Amino acid sequence: MANGNTNTAQATQQPPKHFNLVRFLATCLLALLVLVGLAVLITWLIIRPKRFVYTMENGSIQNFNLTNNHLNATFDFVLKAYNPNSRVSLYYDYIESAVTYEDQTLAFNTVEPFFQPHRNATRVESKLAAQNLALSPSIFKDIKVEKASGEIQVDVHFKSKIRFKVGIWKSRHRNLRIVCSSVTLHFSWYKHFDKVPCEVEL
Ligand SMILES: *[C@@H]1O[C@H](CO)[C@@H](O)[C@H](O)[C@H]1NC(C)=O
Ligand SMILES: *[C@@H]1O[C@H](CO)[C@@H](O)[C@H](O)[C@H]1NC(C)=O
Ligand SMILES: *[C@@H]1O[C@H](CO)[C@@H](O)[C@H](O)[C@H]1NC(C)=O
Ligand SMILES: *[C@@H]1O[C@H](CO)[C@@H](O)[C@H](O)[C@H]1NC(C)=O
């Protein structure tokens, strides 16, 4: 108590000392902030995160049968997953794919989990089957028209749980969504497939 009193007394007698302490603490805090900022910047510069790129490379529809408002069809898709990063690799721990037509899900399936090294392109194959799927009359009519035209436009969705790996550090699970919109499938097998760039949500 007495010490505190004399200190206060001294402080009031010699204001510069008090200011020095404040200035010292402020300098420390500033230095710490600069150091943390530099650490973040250096880490970022080393890792240089780049966006993952997904492209629908091929797609086909087979065993198509549309009878009495019911649909049978099998779909084959090849998604190219490209990881342009030189230090970040990826675990795809769970992948689900779905093909939709006018917001109606025609078929879904899961894809084998895989690990993607840095600077790697991997072809992800997905087979889906619609089996005796009941359709609303309007969707039945629309698909019938598309079949007559020789091609059908569908959307292909992928939902994935991924983890990043940088050096020995692994991130927690994050959700990755990939949407390939307006994928045109031809009913004639000899028709050329046009690649479709896909959108990514992370
Ligand atoms: C696309 O898939 C079809 C059917 O599986 C196949 O015949 C064709 O060769 C594939 N095209 C390419 C470019 O891979
Ligand atoms: C489609 O399915 C119906 C009912 O199962 C069958 O009668 C018909 O022969 C099938 N058509 C084709 C082209 O396979
Ligand atoms: C779909 O295939 C199942 C057997 O796998 C058959 O019973 C059904 O009639 C087929 N439906 C259509 C619309 O072809
Ligand atoms: C990408 O990684 C997979 C699995 O490790 C490997 O099979 C494939 O050859 C790699 N592709 C390239 C272009 O390095």
mmCIF file of N, CA and C and ligand atoms in Angstrom, residues 64-72 130-133, ligand 3:
data_model
loop_
_atom_site.group_PDB
_atom_site.id
_atom_site.type_symbol
_atom_site.label_atom_id
_atom_site.label_comp_id
_atom_site.label_asym_id
_atom_site.label_seq_id
_atom_site.Cartn_x
_atom_site.Cartn_y
_atom_site.Cartn_z
ATOM 1 N N PHE A 64 -31.765 -45.596 -71.979
ATOM 2 C CA PHE A 64 -32.873 -44.668 -71.760
ATOM 3 C C PHE A 64 -34.209 -45.314 -72.109
ATOM 4 N N ASN A 65 -35.139 -45.228 -71.170
ATOM 5 C CA ASN A 65 -36.498 -45.701 -71.441
ATOM 6 C C ASN A 65 -37.482 -44.841 -70.650
ATOM 7 N N LEU A 66 -38.368 -44.188 -71.402
ATOM 8 C CA LEU A 66 -39.337 -43.290 -70.793
ATOM 9 C C LEU A 66 -40.720 -43.845 -71.128
ATOM 10 N N THR A 67 -41.358 -44.480 -70.146
ATOM 11 C CA THR A 67 -42.669 -45.098 -70.396
ATOM 12 C C THR A 67 -43.589 -44.836 -69.215
ATOM 13 N N ASN A 68 -44.825 -44.469 -69.510
ATOM 14 C CA ASN A 68 -45.847 -44.269 -68.468
ATOM 15 C C ASN A 68 -45.382 -43.394 -67.299
ATOM 16 N N ASN A 69 -44.831 -42.224 -67.626
ATOM 17 C CA ASN A 69 -44.357 -41.288 -66.595
ATOM 18 C C ASN A 69 -43.221 -41.838 -65.737
ATOM 19 N N HIS A 70 -42.575 -42.904 -66.225
ATOM 20 C CA HIS A 70 -41.441 -43.446 -65.478
ATOM 21 C C HIS A 70 -40.180 -43.436 -66.348
ATOM 22 N N LEU A 71 -39.064 -43.235 -65.673
ATOM 23 C CA LEU A 71 -37.790 -43.115 -66.403
ATOM 24 C C LEU A 71 -36.771 -44.144 -65.944
ATOM 25 N N ASN A 72 -36.144 -44.788 -66.915
ATOM 26 C CA ASN A 72 -34.948 -45.595 -66.681
ATOM 27 C C ASN A 72 -33.831 -44.972 -67.509
ATOM 28 N N ALA A 130 -31.037 -43.891 -62.933
ATOM 29 C CA ALA A 130 -32.427 -43.600 -62.573
ATOM 30 C C ALA A 130 -33.190 -44.893 -62.829
ATOM 31 N N GLN A 131 -33.807 -45.457 -61.791
ATOM 32 C CA GLN A 131 -34.491 -46.728 -61.975
ATOM 33 C C GLN A 131 -35.971 -46.594 -61.699
ATOM 34 N N ASN A 132 -36.726 -46.730 -62.765
ATOM 35 C CA ASN A 132 -38.182 -46.649 -62.670
ATOM 36 C C ASN A 132 -38.619 -45.428 -61.856
ATOM 37 N N LEU A 133 -37.975 -44.296 -62.156
ATOM 38 C CA LEU A 133 -38.228 -43.064 -61.412
ATOM 39 C C LEU A 133 -39.552 -42.444 -61.863
HETATM 40 C C1 LIG B 3 -37.089 -49.923 -65.611
HETATM 41 O O1 LIG B 3 -36.398 -51.117 -65.324
HETATM 42 C C2 LIG B 3 -37.110 -51.998 -64.482
HETATM 43 C C3 LIG B 3 -36.235 -53.228 -64.242
HETATM 44 O O2 LIG B 3 -34.916 -52.856 -63.994
HETATM 45 C C4 LIG B 3 -38.418 -52.387 -65.125
HETATM 46 O O3 LIG B 3 -39.151 -53.220 -64.245
HETATM 47 C C5 LIG B 3 -39.221 -51.151 -65.444
HETATM 48 O O4 LIG B 3 -40.396 -51.500 -66.169
HETATM 49 C C6 LIG B 3 -38.398 -50.204 -66.277
HETATM 50 N N1 LIG B 3 -39.144 -48.962 -66.480
HETATM 51 C C7 LIG B 3 -39.101 -48.284 -67.597
HETATM 52 C C8 LIG B 3 -39.882 -47.016 -67.650
HETATM 53 O O5 LIG B 3 -38.443 -48.674 -68.542
#
